[in-house]
């Protein structure tokens, strides 16, 4: 032992002329892009081997779509009474709450498990936080798109909404980004809390608030002026605005009361078809915000127990 220590001391004391200290230009062996590709591939394998999450949510979406289609059969073609419009609004509201909250709640234990693996692999120097977060978000996109297509085709056909390319694509657009922001919101709450149990409690509190200020229970025009700021901050309110205004905001048919559908939608709900561009931009921005907070939280907070 003494001789080995002396050898080490001599080796550190006498270094060859012109030698340099070990230097690594980056902390990780792979570039940022390669880290993102590796994390995305890892998440793809993980999701493909998790049918209890992906297959079940697709099956749940199909069953809910068929159920709503039968309950609200041919609803979209009825535009003669105000009650017909209330029923259509109710069908959209119910679908958003049912499937959206299901997405937000079901993704939380998955992200919690993946985060535990991330802590171990980041400590080993395999990749950084941002590539992991990007991979976790991007892998959800095709599954949510498939979920949206399944729901959209079934419900749009069975409820007999107006079959135009523009309105059908608007319907798919708003449903896709709605399911996306619900999913990313569930991921975000897990990233901000120690585990998915606390995350589900936190997210449920906001689901209740979103429910009240969605614009269905109390329309925007009837919300007290000092509370309307939260209506515009409520993601579900923007979803219902987009879905309903894109389907009924330009309809010139007359109701039994004598006013047109377009006028009633504008006066009662406060929805205008010419505002759809702004609504679409906000709907795209909401999941981007939740995804950014998720990535920032993953990078900043470490709930790993030593």
Coordinates of C-alpha atoms in Angstrom, one line a residue:
X1 CA 0.0 0.0 0.0
X2 CA 2.8 2.4 0.9
X3 CA 4.6 1.7 -2.4
X4 CA 1.4 2.2 -4.4
X5 CA 0.8 5.5 -2.7
X6 CA 4.3 6.6 -3.4
X7 CA 3.9 5.7 -7.0
X8 CA 0.7 7.7 -7.2
X9 CA 2.3 10.7 -5.6
X10 CA 5.2 10.5 -7.9
X11 CA 2.9 10.2 -10.9
X12 CA 1.0 13.4 -9.9
X13 CA 4.1 15.3 -9.0
X14 CA 6.2 14.6 -12.0
X15 CA 4.2 15.0 -15.2
X16 CA 5.7 14.8 -18.7
X17 CA 6.6 18.1 -20.3
X18 CA 3.8 19.5 -22.6
X19 CA 1.1 17.3 -21.1
X20 CA -2.4 18.7 -20.7
X21 CA -5.2 18.1 -18.2
X22 CA -8.1 16.0 -19.3
X23 CA -10.8 18.2 -20.8
X24 CA -14.2 17.3 -22.2
X25 CA -15.9 20.0 -24.3
X26 CA -19.4 19.0 -23.2
X27 CA -20.9 17.4 -20.2
X28 CA -22.6 14.7 -22.2
X29 CA -21.1 12.4 -24.8
X30 CA -23.8 13.1 -27.4
X31 CA -25.0 16.3 -28.9
X32 CA -28.3 17.8 -27.9
X33 CA -30.0 16.6 -31.1
X34 CA -28.8 13.0 -30.6
X35 CA -30.0 13.1 -27.0
X36 CA -33.4 14.2 -28.2
X37 CA -33.5 11.3 -30.7
X38 CA -32.4 8.8 -28.1
X39 CA -35.0 10.0 -25.6
X40 CA -37.7 9.9 -28.2
X41 CA -36.8 6.4 -29.2
X42 CA -36.7 5.3 -25.6
X43 CA -40.2 6.8 -25.0
X44 CA -41.5 5.2 -28.2
X45 CA -40.4 1.8 -26.9
X46 CA -41.8 2.5 -23.5
X47 CA -45.2 3.6 -24.8
X48 CA -45.4 0.7 -27.2
X49 CA -44.9 -1.7 -24.3
X50 CA -47.6 0.0 -22.2
X51 CA -50.9 -1.1 -23.7
X52 CA -52.6 -0.6 -20.3
X53 CA -52.2 3.1 -21.0
X54 CA -52.4 3.6 -24.7
X55 CA -54.8 0.9 -25.7
X56 CA -57.1 1.6 -22.9
X57 CA -57.4 5.3 -23.6
X58 CA -58.1 4.6 -27.3
X59 CA -60.8 2.0 -26.3
X60 CA -62.2 4.5 -23.8
X61 CA -62.4 7.2 -26.5
X62 CA -64.1 4.9 -28.9
X63 CA -66.7 3.8 -26.3
X64 CA -67.4 7.4 -25.3
X65 CA -67.7 8.5 -28.9
X66 CA -70.3 5.8 -29.7
X67 CA -72.1 6.6 -26.4
X68 CA -72.3 10.3 -27.1
X69 CA -73.2 9.7 -30.7
X70 CA -76.2 7.6 -29.7
X71 CA -77.3 10.0 -26.9
X72 CA -77.0 13.1 -29.2
X73 CA -78.0 11.4 -32.4
X74 CA -78.7 13.8 -35.3
X75 CA -78.3 16.7 -33.0
X76 CA -76.2 18.8 -35.4
X77 CA -79.0 19.0 -38.0
X78 CA -81.6 20.5 -35.6
X79 CA -81.3 24.3 -35.6
X80 CA -84.9 25.6 -35.1
X81 CA -85.0 26.0 -31.4
X82 CA -82.8 27.6 -28.8
X83 CA -82.9 24.3 -26.9
X84 CA -81.3 22.6 -29.8
X85 CA -78.3 24.9 -29.6
X86 CA -78.1 24.4 -25.8
X87 CA -78.1 20.6 -26.4
X88 CA -75.3 21.0 -28.9
X89 CA -73.3 23.1 -26.5
X90 CA -73.9 20.5 -23.8
X91 CA -72.6 17.7 -26.0
X92 CA -69.4 19.5 -26.7
X93 CA -68.9 20.5 -23.1
X94 CA -69.5 16.9 -21.8
X95 CA -67.1 15.4 -24.4
X96 CA -64.3 17.9 -23.5
X97 CA -64.7 17.3 -19.8
X98 CA -65.0 13.5 -20.0
X99 CA -62.2 12.7 -22.4
X100 CA -60.0 15.7 -21.4
X101 CA -59.9 15.0 -17.7
X102 CA -59.4 11.2 -18.5
X103 CA -56.4 12.1 -20.5
X104 CA -55.0 14.4 -17.8
X105 CA -55.5 11.9 -15.0
X106 CA -54.3 8.7 -16.9
X107 CA -51.0 10.2 -18.0
X108 CA -49.9 11.2 -14.5
X109 CA -48.7 7.8 -13.2
X110 CA -47.0 7.1 -16.5
X111 CA -45.0 10.4 -16.2
X112 CA -44.3 9.7 -12.5
X113 CA -42.7 6.4 -13.4
X114 CA -40.7 7.8 -16.3
X115 CA -39.4 10.6 -14.1
X116 CA -38.0 8.1 -11.7
X117 CA -36.1 6.5 -14.5
X118 CA -35.0 9.9 -15.7
X119 CA -33.4 10.8 -12.4
X120 CA -31.2 7.7 -12.5
X121 CA -30.2 8.1 -16.1
X122 CA -29.5 11.8 -15.8
X123 CA -27.2 11.0 -12.8
X124 CA -25.4 8.6 -15.0
X125 CA -24.7 11.3 -17.5
X126 CA -26.8 9.8 -20.3
X127 CA -28.8 12.9 -21.2
X128 CA -30.0 16.2 -19.8
X129 CA -33.5 17.3 -18.7
X130 CA -34.6 19.1 -21.8
X131 CA -34.2 16.2 -24.3
X132 CA -36.1 14.0 -21.9
X133 CA -38.9 16.5 -21.6
X134 CA -39.1 17.0 -25.4
X135 CA -39.2 13.2 -25.9
X136 CA -42.0 12.9 -23.3
X137 CA -44.1 15.6 -25.0
X138 CA -43.5 14.6 -28.6
X139 CA -44.3 10.9 -28.1
X140 CA -47.8 11.9 -27.0
X141 CA -48.6 13.8 -30.2
X142 CA -49.4 10.8 -32.6
X143 CA -51.4 9.0 -29.9
X144 CA -53.5 12.1 -29.3
X145 CA -53.9 12.6 -33.0
X146 CA -55.2 9.0 -33.4
X147 CA -57.5 9.6 -30.4
X148 CA -58.9 12.8 -32.0
X149 CA -59.5 11.2 -35.4
X150 CA -61.4 8.2 -33.8
X151 CA -63.5 10.5 -31.7
X152 CA -64.0 13.2 -34.4
X153 CA -65.2 10.9 -37.2
X154 CA -67.6 8.9 -35.0
X155 CA -69.2 11.8 -33.2
X156 CA -69.2 14.2 -36.2
X157 CA -71.0 11.6 -38.3
X158 CA -73.5 10.4 -35.7
X159 CA -74.4 13.9 -34.5
X160 CA -74.8 15.0 -38.1
X161 CA -72.9 18.2 -37.9
X162 CA -72.6 20.1 -41.2
X163 CA -70.4 18.2 -43.6
X164 CA -68.1 20.8 -45.0
X165 CA -64.3 20.4 -45.1
X166 CA -63.8 23.7 -43.2
X167 CA -66.1 22.9 -40.3
X168 CA -64.9 19.3 -40.0
X169 CA -61.2 20.4 -39.9
X170 CA -62.0 23.1 -37.4
X171 CA -63.7 20.4 -35.2
X172 CA -60.7 18.1 -35.4
X173 CA -58.3 21.0 -34.8
X174 CA -59.9 22.2 -31.6
X175 CA -60.4 18.7 -30.2
X176 CA -56.8 17.8 -30.9
X177 CA -55.3 20.7 -29.1
X178 CA -57.8 20.4 -26.3
X179 CA -56.8 16.8 -25.6
X180 CA -53.2 17.8 -26.0
X181 CA -53.4 20.6 -23.4
X182 CA -55.3 18.4 -21.0
X183 CA -52.6 15.7 -21.3
X184 CA -49.7 18.2 -20.9
X185 CA -51.5 19.8 -18.0
X186 CA -51.5 16.4 -16.2
X187 CA -47.8 16.0 -17.0
X188 CA -47.1 19.5 -15.8
X189 CA -48.8 18.9 -12.4
X190 CA -46.7 15.8 -11.9
X191 CA -43.5 17.7 -12.7
X192 CA -44.4 20.3 -10.1
X193 CA -45.2 17.9 -7.3
X194 CA -43.4 15.0 -5.6
X195 CA -45.6 12.3 -7.0
X196 CA -48.7 11.6 -9.1
X197 CA -51.0 11.3 -6.1
X198 CA -50.4 14.9 -5.1
X199 CA -50.4 15.9 -8.7
X200 CA -53.9 14.5 -9.2
X201 CA -55.2 16.4 -6.2
X202 CA -53.7 19.7 -7.5
X203 CA -55.0 19.1 -11.0
X204 CA -58.5 18.2 -9.8
X205 CA -58.9 21.5 -8.0
X206 CA -58.3 23.4 -11.2
X207 CA -60.6 21.0 -13.2
X208 CA -63.4 22.2 -10.9
X209 CA -62.6 25.8 -11.5
X210 CA -62.3 25.3 -15.3
X211 CA -65.7 23.6 -15.1
X212 CA -67.4 26.7 -13.6
X213 CA -65.8 29.2 -15.9
X214 CA -66.1 27.2 -19.1
X215 CA -68.9 29.3 -20.4
X216 CA -71.5 26.4 -20.4
X217 CA -72.8 26.6 -16.9
X218 CA -72.7 30.4 -16.9
X219 CA -72.3 32.0 -20.3
X220 CA -69.6 34.6 -20.7
X221 CA -72.2 37.4 -21.2
X222 CA -73.7 36.6 -17.8
X223 CA -70.6 36.2 -15.7
X224 CA -70.1 39.2 -13.4
X225 CA -67.7 41.7 -14.9
X226 CA -65.1 41.3 -12.1
X227 CA -64.9 37.6 -12.8
X228 CA -64.7 37.6 -16.6
X229 CA -60.9 37.8 -16.5
X230 CA -60.8 34.2 -15.4
X231 CA -63.2 33.2 -18.2
X232 CA -60.5 34.4 -20.7
X233 CA -57.9 32.6 -18.6
X234 CA -59.8 29.3 -18.6
X235 CA -58.6 26.8 -21.3
X236 CA -62.0 25.0 -21.6
X237 CA -63.7 28.3 -22.3
X238 CA -61.5 28.8 -25.4
X239 CA -62.2 25.2 -26.5
X240 CA -66.0 25.6 -26.3
X241 CA -65.7 29.0 -28.0
X242 CA -63.8 27.4 -30.9
X243 CA -66.0 24.3 -31.2
X244 CA -69.3 26.1 -31.0
X245 CA -68.4 29.2 -33.1
X246 CA -66.9 27.1 -35.9
X247 CA -70.1 25.0 -36.2
X248 CA -72.8 27.6 -35.5
X249 CA -71.2 31.1 -35.6
X250 CA -72.0 31.6 -39.3
X251 CA -75.4 29.8 -39.6
X252 CA -78.1 32.1 -41.1
X253 CA -81.1 29.8 -40.3
X254 CA -83.8 31.4 -38.3
X255 CA -85.0 30.1 -34.9
X256 CA -88.6 30.0 -33.7
X257 CA -87.9 33.3 -31.9
X258 CA -87.3 35.0 -35.2
X259 CA -83.5 35.7 -34.7
X260 CA -80.9 33.8 -36.7
X261 CA -78.6 31.2 -35.2
X262 CA -75.6 33.5 -35.7
X263 CA -77.3 36.4 -33.8
X264 CA -78.3 34.1 -30.9
X265 CA -74.8 32.6 -30.6
X266 CA -73.3 36.1 -30.5
X267 CA -75.9 37.6 -28.1
X268 CA -76.3 34.8 -25.7
X269 CA -72.8 33.1 -25.6
X270 CA -70.7 36.0 -26.9
X271 CA -69.2 33.9 -29.7
X272 CA -68.3 35.4 -33.0
X273 CA -67.2 33.4 -36.1
X274 CA -64.8 36.1 -37.2
X275 CA -62.8 35.7 -33.9
X276 CA -61.9 32.1 -34.7
X277 CA -58.4 33.0 -35.8
X278 CA -57.6 34.4 -32.3
X279 CA -59.2 31.5 -30.6
X280 CA -57.1 29.0 -32.7
X281 CA -53.9 30.9 -31.8
X282 CA -54.7 30.7 -28.1
X283 CA -55.6 27.0 -28.3
X284 CA -52.2 26.3 -29.8
X285 CA -50.5 28.5 -27.2
X286 CA -52.0 26.8 -24.2
X287 CA -50.4 23.3 -24.7
X288 CA -47.1 25.1 -25.6
X289 CA -47.3 26.9 -22.3
X290 CA -48.0 23.7 -20.3
X291 CA -45.2 21.9 -22.2
X292 CA -42.8 24.7 -21.4
X293 CA -43.7 24.6 -17.7
X294 CA -43.3 20.8 -17.7
X295 CA -39.8 21.0 -19.2
X296 CA -38.8 23.8 -16.9
X297 CA -40.1 21.9 -13.8
X298 CA -38.3 18.7 -14.8
X299 CA -35.1 20.7 -15.2
X300 CA -35.5 22.7 -12.0
X301 CA -37.1 20.4 -9.4
X302 CA -35.6 17.2 -8.1
X303 CA -38.0 15.2 -5.8
X304 CA -35.7 12.1 -5.7
X305 CA -35.3 10.8 -2.2
X306 CA -31.6 10.3 -1.3

